[in-house]
């Protein structure tokens, strides 16, 4: 339990903390768009300045991409060490016209804060800064050593943090890595997440004629790249939702019986899915429940498909090119590099004649599985229960946090995924939001964790 003094501080300063979070959210730190490079720098500075004001030693590390922030308290050997990870960069905001307020002008409606990055990840990351602030400003002795490693390339597939972690494992050494960049189970039940999906992101480019052709003049004489790409895309999956890339399922760990029981006991229904997504019907790989598919089965999805004319009315052309972005979400113990090779070979072998086909692996992330029985997971459970006033459940996530696999390999410490977002927070989408109650409870949880993890 965090002390009364610390909890009271968080309560009394909640409004001010929300105002500060809004300042953080006003910085349009879109890491994938070069016109926002200065904003990304500004967001890094925002975090660095705040950690410095709290008395931490702060380093801003430039490895050629967006800056990494490393910060730490004094390291006392008699205390355990928590390493907090998060990211200050955000996703692009398009389509802009679907936002109810400008994405970088935060608005609070009915206790919900709307802005790009509110949930992913500025709001969640900020809970840990505010918990630390509560200890520092009340003079309450910190029960643990605290380190932060905060990056600005999570959303754009940057490499700085991988390099830094591989080259500086001693600097990041800790008893647990703590990450809040995932979700609660639902509005009333917190979750300890013990698995993240990995990712293998591919681009397929199909080229035909040198320019768009009149489809009457030339139709039937040359292969249409859009038709060819449609055939390639159709070859990726069978009617039962299974991926047809040979070897795709190699390494997939089957769910343990207790996991299947645990998922079933959560009571997630297809009605909830329909309500959350607005889709007309559930769909997916046969033989698995919705939650099993969501959390523990690999998938293959087109993320973008571009060719020809999509404007108003008709335009009779054979397009010159067609492009597909395809991502495969992977589960433990699939190997993203092996999947990328198998995907490329499969597409190239089946490439229709009469067009040229190129396949590129844009980026990968390793899937993650965290042991559920460590002391640190127990500490996380107690902290969540104190912060949210409800017993947490074990959950998995369909999303990916690419650096986590590298933390596990290089630091050999348990990873605690304590998510404070909701699946319906519209992350990566218009009207991203964060419930201020979850911001408040997240900060309480983080403060409690600093105590519970101390042992
Ligand atoms: N915070 C998300 C991960 C996440 C997504 C957690 C959904 C819980 C639910 C993270 O910032 C993210 O978006 N990751 C990307 C990684 C990708 C760009 C390599 C993702 O999952 O698409
Ligand atoms: Zn995130």
Short mmCIF file of C-alpha atoms and ligand atoms in Angstrom, two decimals:
data_model
loop_
_atom_site.label_atom_id
_atom_site.label_comp_id
_atom_site.label_asym_id
_atom_site.label_seq_id
_atom_site.Cartn_x
_atom_site.Cartn_y
_atom_site.Cartn_z
CA UNK A 1 0.00 0.00 0.00
CA UNK A 2 1.28 3.46 -0.84
CA UNK A 3 1.22 5.73 2.22
CA UNK A 4 -1.77 7.95 2.96
CA UNK A 5 0.45 10.95 2.40
CA UNK A 6 1.34 9.83 -1.14
CA UNK A 7 -2.25 8.93 -2.02
CA UNK A 8 -3.54 12.20 -0.60
CA UNK A 9 -1.00 14.11 -2.68
CA UNK A 10 -2.22 12.40 -5.85
CA UNK A 11 -5.82 13.20 -4.96
CA UNK A 12 -5.15 16.85 -4.14
CA UNK A 13 -3.09 17.38 -7.27
CA UNK A 14 -5.20 15.41 -9.72
CA UNK A 15 -6.61 18.50 -11.48
CA UNK A 16 -3.19 20.03 -11.89
CA UNK A 17 -1.79 16.73 -13.17
CA UNK A 18 -4.56 16.59 -15.77
CA UNK A 19 -3.70 20.14 -16.86
CA UNK A 20 -0.05 19.14 -17.23
CA UNK A 21 -1.02 16.06 -19.19
CA UNK A 22 -2.98 18.35 -21.52
CA UNK A 23 0.19 20.40 -22.08
CA UNK A 24 2.02 17.18 -22.97
CA UNK A 25 -0.81 16.22 -25.35
CA UNK A 26 -0.67 19.60 -27.12
CA UNK A 27 2.71 18.64 -28.56
CA UNK A 28 2.05 16.92 -31.92
CA UNK A 29 4.85 14.36 -31.60
CA UNK A 30 4.02 12.22 -34.64
CA UNK A 31 7.19 10.20 -35.05
CA UNK A 32 6.55 8.88 -38.54
CA UNK A 33 6.15 12.33 -40.16
CA UNK A 34 9.33 14.31 -40.72
CA UNK A 35 7.51 17.65 -40.62
CA UNK A 36 6.89 16.90 -36.92
CA UNK A 37 10.55 16.24 -36.06
CA UNK A 38 10.77 19.42 -33.95
CA UNK A 39 7.56 18.48 -32.10
CA UNK A 40 8.96 15.04 -31.33
CA UNK A 41 12.02 16.80 -29.87
CA UNK A 42 9.75 19.06 -27.83
CA UNK A 43 7.88 16.08 -26.36
CA UNK A 44 11.20 14.48 -25.43
CA UNK A 45 12.21 17.70 -23.70
CA UNK A 46 8.90 17.87 -21.86
CA UNK A 47 9.54 14.44 -20.34
CA UNK A 48 13.21 15.09 -19.67
CA UNK A 49 12.52 18.44 -17.95
CA UNK A 50 9.90 16.93 -15.71
CA UNK A 51 12.12 14.03 -14.63
CA UNK A 52 14.94 16.46 -13.99
CA UNK A 53 12.72 18.62 -11.80
CA UNK A 54 11.94 15.51 -9.76
CA UNK A 55 15.65 15.20 -9.01
CA UNK A 56 16.52 12.36 -11.35
CA UNK A 57 19.70 12.28 -13.38
CA UNK A 58 18.52 12.60 -16.95
CA UNK A 59 20.27 11.80 -20.23
CA UNK A 60 18.93 12.57 -23.67
CA UNK A 61 20.38 10.04 -26.07
CA UNK A 62 20.59 10.65 -29.78
CA UNK A 63 21.29 7.55 -31.85
CA UNK A 64 20.31 9.12 -35.14
CA UNK A 65 16.54 8.75 -34.77
CA UNK A 66 14.24 10.43 -32.25
CA UNK A 67 15.75 10.98 -28.79
CA UNK A 68 15.71 8.41 -26.04
CA UNK A 69 15.34 9.64 -22.49
CA UNK A 70 17.10 7.72 -19.76
CA UNK A 71 16.63 8.87 -16.17
CA UNK A 72 17.30 7.42 -12.77
CA UNK A 73 17.19 8.12 -9.07
CA UNK A 74 20.17 7.43 -6.89
CA UNK A 75 20.73 3.65 -6.99
CA UNK A 76 20.88 2.27 -3.48
CA UNK A 77 22.02 -1.37 -3.42
CA UNK A 78 19.65 -2.21 -0.55
CA UNK A 79 16.60 -1.37 -2.67
CA UNK A 80 15.07 -3.16 -5.61
CA UNK A 81 14.99 -1.34 -8.93
CA UNK A 82 12.03 -0.70 -11.22
CA UNK A 83 12.60 0.34 -14.82
CA UNK A 84 9.64 2.18 -16.33
CA UNK A 85 9.31 2.13 -20.11
CA UNK A 86 6.94 4.22 -22.22
CA UNK A 87 6.79 6.23 -25.43
CA UNK A 88 6.17 9.93 -25.99
CA UNK A 89 5.56 9.64 -29.73
CA UNK A 90 2.09 9.27 -31.23
CA UNK A 91 0.40 7.95 -34.35
CA UNK A 92 -0.64 10.18 -37.27
CA UNK A 93 -4.08 11.77 -36.95
CA UNK A 94 -5.75 11.21 -40.30
CA UNK A 95 -8.61 11.16 -41.18
CA UNK A 96 -8.79 14.57 -39.54
CA UNK A 97 -12.42 15.28 -40.46
CA UNK A 98 -13.61 12.42 -38.25
CA UNK A 99 -12.27 14.06 -35.07
CA UNK A 100 -14.82 15.90 -32.90
CA UNK A 101 -12.04 18.20 -31.67
CA UNK A 102 -8.62 18.93 -33.14
CA UNK A 103 -6.36 16.02 -32.08
CA UNK A 104 -3.77 18.24 -30.40
CA UNK A 105 -6.26 20.48 -28.58
CA UNK A 106 -7.25 18.24 -25.67
CA UNK A 107 -10.88 18.43 -24.57
CA UNK A 108 -12.51 16.90 -21.48
CA UNK A 109 -16.10 15.71 -21.81
CA UNK A 110 -17.84 13.72 -19.06
CA UNK A 111 -14.60 12.77 -17.36
CA UNK A 112 -13.00 11.61 -20.58
CA UNK A 113 -9.95 13.29 -22.09
CA UNK A 114 -9.86 13.37 -25.90
CA UNK A 115 -6.60 13.89 -27.80
CA UNK A 116 -4.09 11.95 -29.88
CA UNK A 117 -1.79 10.14 -27.43
CA UNK A 118 -4.22 10.46 -24.50
CA UNK A 119 -4.19 6.69 -23.97
CA UNK A 120 -1.34 5.60 -26.27
CA UNK A 121 0.87 6.37 -24.53
CA UNK A 122 1.29 9.83 -23.02
CA UNK A 123 -1.56 9.50 -20.52
CA UNK A 124 -0.52 6.05 -19.36
CA UNK A 125 3.17 6.91 -19.20
CA UNK A 126 2.39 10.06 -17.23
CA UNK A 127 0.81 8.05 -14.37
CA UNK A 128 4.30 6.85 -13.42
CA UNK A 129 5.79 10.33 -13.47
CA UNK A 130 3.01 11.57 -11.22
CA UNK A 131 3.40 8.64 -8.80
CA UNK A 132 7.09 9.42 -8.53
CA UNK A 133 6.27 13.10 -8.06
CA UNK A 134 4.01 12.17 -5.15
CA UNK A 135 6.91 10.49 -3.32
CA UNK A 136 9.38 13.24 -4.10
CA UNK A 137 7.12 16.18 -3.22
CA UNK A 138 5.75 14.69 0.00
CA UNK A 139 9.22 13.73 1.18
CA UNK A 140 8.11 10.12 1.50
CA UNK A 141 11.13 7.85 1.10
CA UNK A 142 11.09 5.98 -2.19
CA UNK A 143 10.83 2.24 -1.45
CA UNK A 144 12.61 1.32 -4.72
CA UNK A 145 15.25 2.68 -7.06
CA UNK A 146 13.52 4.07 -10.12
CA UNK A 147 14.76 4.25 -13.70
CA UNK A 148 12.97 5.46 -16.82
CA UNK A 149 13.68 4.65 -20.44
CA UNK A 150 11.30 6.57 -22.69
CA UNK A 151 11.42 6.49 -26.45
CA UNK A 152 10.02 8.43 -29.36
CA UNK A 153 10.08 5.80 -32.07
CA UNK A 154 7.62 3.17 -30.86
CA UNK A 155 4.99 4.06 -33.42
CA UNK A 156 7.36 4.33 -36.37
CA UNK A 157 9.48 1.22 -36.05
CA UNK A 158 12.68 3.05 -35.07
CA UNK A 159 15.80 1.26 -33.89
CA UNK A 160 17.38 3.53 -31.25
CA UNK A 161 16.00 1.74 -28.22
CA UNK A 162 17.03 -1.70 -29.49
CA UNK A 163 20.58 -0.57 -29.95
CA UNK A 164 20.65 1.18 -26.61
CA UNK A 165 19.26 -1.83 -24.75
CA UNK A 166 21.64 -4.26 -26.42
CA UNK A 167 24.64 -2.03 -25.75
CA UNK A 168 23.71 -0.91 -22.22
CA UNK A 169 22.13 -3.82 -20.34
CA UNK A 170 23.93 -2.78 -17.13
CA UNK A 171 22.53 0.68 -17.26
CA UNK A 172 19.00 -0.66 -17.63
CA UNK A 173 19.51 -3.48 -15.10
CA UNK A 174 16.44 -3.83 -12.90
CA UNK A 175 14.29 -6.22 -10.90
CA UNK A 176 11.30 -5.58 -13.16
CA UNK A 177 10.42 -3.60 -16.26
CA UNK A 178 7.10 -1.82 -15.80
CA UNK A 179 5.05 -0.81 -18.83
CA UNK A 180 1.69 0.90 -19.05
CA UNK A 181 0.86 0.88 -22.75
CA UNK A 182 -1.93 -1.71 -22.87
CA UNK A 183 -5.48 -1.98 -21.57
CA UNK A 184 -7.58 -2.90 -18.59
CA UNK A 185 -9.73 -5.98 -19.07
CA UNK A 186 -12.79 -3.70 -19.04
CA UNK A 187 -14.06 -0.54 -17.36
CA UNK A 188 -14.35 -2.15 -13.95
CA UNK A 189 -11.72 -4.90 -14.01
CA UNK A 190 -7.98 -4.33 -14.28
CA UNK A 191 -5.79 -6.95 -15.90
CA UNK A 192 -2.25 -8.23 -15.72
CA UNK A 193 -1.26 -8.78 -19.32
CA UNK A 194 1.08 -11.74 -19.77
CA UNK A 195 1.36 -11.92 -23.56
CA UNK A 196 1.68 -9.49 -26.45
CA UNK A 197 1.43 -10.41 -30.08
CA UNK A 198 4.41 -9.93 -32.35
CA UNK A 199 4.30 -8.45 -35.80
CA UNK A 200 5.61 -9.05 -39.28
CA UNK A 201 4.80 -6.14 -41.57
CA UNK A 202 5.08 -6.61 -45.34
CA UNK A 203 4.50 -4.48 -48.41
CA UNK A 204 3.63 -5.98 -51.80
CA UNK A 205 4.14 -3.78 -54.88
CA UNK A 206 2.75 -4.89 -58.22
CA UNK A 207 3.74 -3.05 -61.39
CA UNK A 208 2.23 -3.39 -64.84
CA UNK A 209 2.18 -0.86 -67.68
CA UNK A 210 4.33 2.26 -67.49
CA UNK A 211 1.25 4.44 -67.02
CA UNK A 212 -2.50 4.07 -66.42
CA UNK A 213 -4.05 2.81 -69.65
CA UNK A 214 -7.48 3.29 -71.19
CA UNK A 215 -9.25 0.10 -70.14
CA UNK A 216 -11.14 -0.10 -73.42
CA UNK A 217 -8.15 0.45 -75.65
CA UNK A 218 -5.88 -1.95 -73.78
CA UNK A 219 -8.16 -4.10 -71.59
CA UNK A 220 -7.51 -7.79 -72.23
CA UNK A 221 -4.05 -7.17 -73.69
CA UNK A 222 -1.93 -6.72 -70.56
CA UNK A 223 -2.33 -7.93 -67.00
CA UNK A 224 -4.10 -5.56 -64.64
CA UNK A 225 -1.95 -4.98 -61.50
CA UNK A 226 -5.04 -4.46 -59.32
CA UNK A 227 -6.52 -7.79 -60.44
CA UNK A 228 -3.13 -9.46 -59.92
CA UNK A 229 -2.78 -8.02 -56.43
CA UNK A 230 -6.31 -9.10 -55.55
CA UNK A 231 -5.35 -12.65 -56.54
CA UNK A 232 -2.24 -12.49 -54.36
CA UNK A 233 -4.20 -11.18 -51.41
CA UNK A 234 -6.85 -13.86 -51.89
CA UNK A 235 -4.16 -16.54 -51.80
CA UNK A 236 -3.06 -15.53 -48.30
CA UNK A 237 -6.02 -16.94 -46.38
CA UNK A 238 -8.52 -19.77 -46.73
CA UNK A 239 -12.27 -19.51 -46.17
CA UNK A 240 -11.86 -20.63 -42.54
CA UNK A 241 -9.55 -17.76 -41.71
CA UNK A 242 -6.32 -19.76 -41.71
CA UNK A 243 -3.22 -18.24 -43.22
CA UNK A 244 -1.96 -20.23 -46.22
CA UNK A 245 1.69 -19.15 -46.08
CA UNK A 246 3.59 -22.45 -45.70
CA UNK A 247 5.14 -22.79 -42.25
CA UNK A 248 3.16 -19.85 -40.88
CA UNK A 249 1.97 -21.82 -37.85
CA UNK A 250 5.42 -23.24 -37.05
CA UNK A 251 6.28 -22.49 -33.44
CA UNK A 252 2.75 -21.44 -32.43
CA UNK A 253 2.26 -22.42 -28.79
CA UNK A 254 -1.12 -23.95 -28.14
CA UNK A 255 -3.11 -22.42 -25.33
CA UNK A 256 -2.77 -24.27 -22.03
CA UNK A 257 -5.96 -25.74 -20.63
CA UNK A 258 -5.92 -23.28 -17.71
CA UNK A 259 -5.59 -20.37 -20.14
CA UNK A 260 -8.61 -21.49 -22.14
CA UNK A 261 -10.57 -21.87 -18.91
CA UNK A 262 -9.39 -18.48 -17.70
CA UNK A 263 -10.43 -16.80 -20.95
CA UNK A 264 -13.83 -18.50 -20.90
CA UNK A 265 -14.40 -17.46 -17.27
CA UNK A 266 -14.00 -13.80 -18.23
CA UNK A 267 -17.37 -13.94 -19.95
CA UNK A 268 -16.41 -11.96 -23.05
CA UNK A 269 -19.21 -12.30 -25.61
CA UNK A 270 -19.68 -11.64 -29.30
CA UNK A 271 -22.29 -9.06 -28.32
CA UNK A 272 -19.57 -7.09 -26.56
CA UNK A 273 -17.37 -7.43 -29.65
CA UNK A 274 -20.16 -6.19 -31.94
CA UNK A 275 -20.79 -3.27 -29.63
CA UNK A 276 -17.11 -2.34 -29.39
CA UNK A 277 -16.38 -2.62 -33.11
CA UNK A 278 -19.65 -1.87 -34.86
CA UNK A 279 -18.94 -4.80 -37.19
CA UNK A 280 -22.01 -6.71 -38.47
CA UNK A 281 -20.77 -10.14 -37.37
CA UNK A 282 -17.84 -11.84 -35.67
CA UNK A 283 -15.42 -13.67 -37.95
CA UNK A 284 -12.14 -15.53 -37.69
CA UNK A 285 -10.23 -18.76 -37.60
CA UNK A 286 -12.52 -21.74 -37.03
CA UNK A 287 -12.13 -23.77 -33.86
CA UNK A 288 -11.32 -20.92 -31.47
CA UNK A 289 -13.39 -18.60 -29.34
CA UNK A 290 -13.36 -14.87 -30.01
CA UNK A 291 -11.05 -14.15 -27.09
CA UNK A 292 -8.71 -16.98 -28.11
CA UNK A 293 -8.46 -15.56 -31.62
CA UNK A 294 -8.02 -12.03 -30.29
CA UNK A 295 -5.28 -12.90 -27.81
CA UNK A 296 -3.58 -16.11 -28.80
CA UNK A 297 -3.96 -16.93 -32.50
CA UNK A 298 -1.82 -15.45 -35.27
CA UNK A 299 -3.56 -13.44 -37.98
CA UNK A 300 -2.87 -12.11 -41.47
CA UNK A 301 -4.53 -8.84 -42.45
CA UNK A 302 -4.41 -6.31 -45.23
CA UNK A 303 -3.81 -2.91 -43.62
CA UNK A 304 -3.92 -0.91 -46.83
CA UNK A 305 -4.77 -1.58 -50.43
CA UNK A 306 -4.13 1.10 -53.02
CA UNK A 307 -4.65 1.05 -56.76
CA UNK A 308 -6.45 2.84 -59.52
CA UNK A 309 -9.21 5.36 -59.15
CA UNK A 310 -11.24 5.77 -55.96
CA UNK A 311 -12.73 9.21 -56.55
CA UNK A 312 -16.26 10.21 -57.46
CA UNK A 313 -17.92 8.53 -60.41
CA UNK A 314 -16.30 6.22 -62.93
CA UNK A 315 -12.88 6.33 -64.54
CA UNK A 316 -12.07 3.60 -67.02
CA UNK A 317 -8.43 2.67 -66.54
CA UNK A 318 -6.06 -0.20 -66.10
CA UNK A 319 -3.94 1.09 -63.25
CA UNK A 320 -0.18 1.07 -63.64
CA UNK A 321 0.50 -0.13 -60.09
CA UNK A 322 -1.12 -1.72 -57.06
CA UNK A 323 0.22 -1.85 -53.51
CA UNK A 324 -0.81 -3.76 -50.43
CA UNK A 325 0.38 -3.37 -46.86
CA UNK A 326 -0.07 -6.67 -45.09
CA UNK A 327 0.67 -7.38 -41.47
CA UNK A 328 0.74 -10.65 -39.65
CA UNK A 329 0.21 -10.56 -35.90
CA UNK A 330 2.27 -13.33 -34.36
CA UNK A 331 2.03 -15.28 -31.14
CA UNK A 332 4.66 -16.99 -29.01
CA UNK A 333 6.90 -18.71 -30.29
CA UNK A 334 6.61 -17.67 -33.94
CA UNK A 335 9.73 -16.11 -35.42
CA UNK A 336 9.00 -12.86 -37.29
CA UNK A 337 12.06 -13.16 -39.57
CA UNK A 338 11.14 -16.73 -40.56
CA UNK A 339 7.56 -15.62 -41.24
CA UNK A 340 8.83 -12.75 -43.41
CA UNK A 341 10.97 -15.13 -45.46
CA UNK A 342 8.13 -17.64 -45.87
CA UNK A 343 5.70 -14.88 -46.86
CA UNK A 344 8.08 -13.46 -49.46
CA UNK A 345 8.80 -16.88 -50.95
CA UNK A 346 5.09 -17.77 -51.11
CA UNK A 347 4.06 -14.51 -52.79
CA UNK A 348 6.94 -14.61 -55.28
CA UNK A 349 6.33 -18.25 -56.20
CA UNK A 350 2.65 -17.55 -56.81
CA UNK A 351 3.13 -14.18 -58.48
CA UNK A 352 0.86 -13.90 -61.51
CA UNK A 353 2.66 -13.65 -64.85
CA UNK A 354 2.57 -10.41 -66.81
CA UNK A 355 3.30 -8.08 -63.88
CA UNK A 356 6.37 -7.51 -61.74
CA UNK A 357 5.97 -8.19 -58.03
CA UNK A 358 8.17 -6.91 -55.21
CA UNK A 359 7.85 -7.86 -51.57
CA UNK A 360 9.48 -5.95 -48.73
CA UNK A 361 9.58 -6.65 -45.01
CA UNK A 362 9.06 -3.21 -43.42
CA UNK A 363 9.36 -4.14 -39.77
CA UNK A 364 8.98 -6.88 -37.21
CA UNK A 365 8.28 -7.30 -33.53
CA UNK A 366 8.78 -10.39 -31.43
CA UNK A 367 5.79 -11.91 -29.63
CA UNK A 368 6.01 -11.91 -25.84
CA UNK A 369 5.03 -14.33 -23.11
CA UNK A 370 5.59 -13.38 -19.46
CA UNK A 371 5.63 -16.01 -16.69
CA UNK A 372 2.59 -15.55 -14.52
CA UNK A 373 4.09 -16.84 -11.30
CA UNK A 374 6.86 -14.34 -10.46
CA UNK A 375 6.98 -12.27 -7.25
CA UNK A 376 6.80 -9.17 -9.38
CA UNK A 377 3.57 -10.26 -11.07
CA UNK A 378 2.16 -10.83 -7.58
CA UNK A 379 3.28 -7.33 -6.57
CA UNK A 380 1.64 -5.97 -9.72
CA UNK A 381 -1.60 -7.74 -8.83
CA UNK A 382 -1.64 -6.22 -5.35
CA UNK A 383 -0.86 -2.77 -6.73
CA UNK A 384 -3.66 -2.97 -9.32
CA UNK A 385 -6.10 -4.12 -6.68
CA UNK A 386 -5.19 -1.16 -4.50
CA UNK A 387 -5.28 1.31 -7.38
CA UNK A 388 -8.53 0.15 -8.95
CA UNK A 389 -10.33 -1.32 -5.96
CA UNK A 390 -11.02 -4.53 -7.89
CA UNK A 391 -9.18 -7.84 -8.26
CA UNK A 392 -7.24 -8.00 -11.51
CA UNK A 393 -7.57 -10.87 -13.98
CA UNK A 394 -4.95 -12.36 -16.28
CA UNK A 395 -5.31 -11.12 -19.84
CA UNK A 396 -3.35 -11.15 -23.10
CA UNK A 397 -3.21 -8.47 -25.81
CA UNK A 398 -3.50 -8.53 -29.56
CA UNK A 399 -1.31 -5.42 -29.88
CA UNK A 400 2.47 -5.31 -29.95
CA UNK A 401 5.12 -3.42 -28.01
CA UNK A 402 8.20 -4.18 -30.07
CA UNK A 403 10.93 -3.53 -27.49
CA UNK A 404 9.58 -5.94 -24.87
CA UNK A 405 11.18 -9.04 -26.38
CA UNK A 406 14.55 -7.27 -26.38
CA UNK A 407 14.10 -6.26 -22.73
CA UNK A 408 13.45 -9.90 -21.86
CA UNK A 409 16.50 -11.13 -23.81
CA UNK A 410 18.97 -8.46 -22.69
CA UNK A 411 17.85 -7.60 -19.15
CA UNK A 412 16.55 -11.00 -18.06
CA UNK A 413 14.06 -9.29 -15.75
CA UNK A 414 10.35 -9.93 -15.44
CA UNK A 415 8.14 -7.56 -17.43
CA UNK A 416 5.01 -6.14 -15.84
CA UNK A 417 2.35 -5.00 -18.31
CA UNK A 418 -0.04 -2.86 -16.30
CA UNK A 419 -2.36 -1.27 -18.82
CA UNK A 420 -4.70 1.57 -17.88
CA UNK A 421 -6.35 2.11 -21.28
CA UNK A 422 -9.53 0.58 -22.64
CA UNK A 423 -9.89 -1.40 -25.85
CA UNK A 424 -12.41 1.28 -26.87
CA UNK A 425 -10.01 4.22 -26.36
CA UNK A 426 -9.74 4.62 -30.16
CA UNK A 427 -5.96 4.40 -30.17
CA UNK A 428 -4.52 4.90 -33.70
CA UNK A 429 -7.96 6.20 -34.69
CA UNK A 430 -9.93 9.48 -34.59
CA UNK A 431 -11.18 10.65 -31.17
CA UNK A 432 -8.56 8.83 -29.13
CA UNK A 433 -9.48 9.14 -25.46
CA UNK A 434 -8.42 8.32 -21.93
CA UNK A 435 -10.78 8.10 -18.98
CA UNK A 436 -9.54 10.45 -16.27
CA UNK A 437 -10.67 7.97 -13.64
CA UNK A 438 -8.20 5.49 -15.14
CA UNK A 439 -5.51 8.17 -15.11
CA UNK A 440 -6.17 8.71 -11.40
CA UNK A 441 -6.32 5.00 -10.62
CA UNK A 442 -3.24 4.33 -12.74
CA UNK A 443 -1.21 6.86 -10.74
CA UNK A 444 -2.41 5.24 -7.49
CA UNK A 445 -1.46 1.83 -8.86
CA UNK A 446 1.99 3.02 -9.81
CA UNK A 447 2.52 4.54 -6.36
CA UNK A 448 1.33 1.29 -4.78
CA UNK A 449 3.63 -0.75 -7.01
CA UNK A 450 6.67 1.19 -5.84
CA UNK A 451 5.81 -0.03 -2.35
CA UNK A 452 4.66 -3.57 -3.23
CA UNK A 453 7.66 -4.31 -5.45
CA UNK A 454 10.07 -3.30 -2.67
CA UNK A 455 9.64 -6.70 -1.03
N1 LIG B 1 0.13 0.74 -27.18
C1 LIG B 1 0.21 0.02 -28.39
C2 LIG B 1 0.13 -1.48 -28.21
C3 LIG B 1 -1.26 -1.95 -27.91
C4 LIG B 1 -2.20 -1.97 -28.91
C5 LIG B 1 -1.61 -2.36 -26.67
C6 LIG B 1 -3.48 -2.38 -28.64
C7 LIG B 1 -2.89 -2.76 -26.38
C8 LIG B 1 -3.85 -2.77 -27.38
C9 LIG B 1 1.50 0.34 -29.08
O1 LIG B 1 1.88 1.68 -28.96
C10 LIG B 1 1.33 0.09 -30.55
O2 LIG B 1 0.47 0.63 -31.17
N2 LIG B 1 2.14 -0.76 -31.09
C11 LIG B 1 2.14 -1.03 -32.49
C12 LIG B 1 3.48 -1.60 -32.80
C13 LIG B 1 3.80 -1.60 -34.26
C14 LIG B 1 3.82 -0.23 -34.85
C15 LIG B 1 5.14 -2.29 -34.44
C16 LIG B 1 1.03 -1.99 -32.86
O3 LIG B 1 0.67 -2.88 -32.07
O4 LIG B 1 0.50 -1.84 -33.96
ZN1 LIG B 2 1.63 2.57 -27.30
#
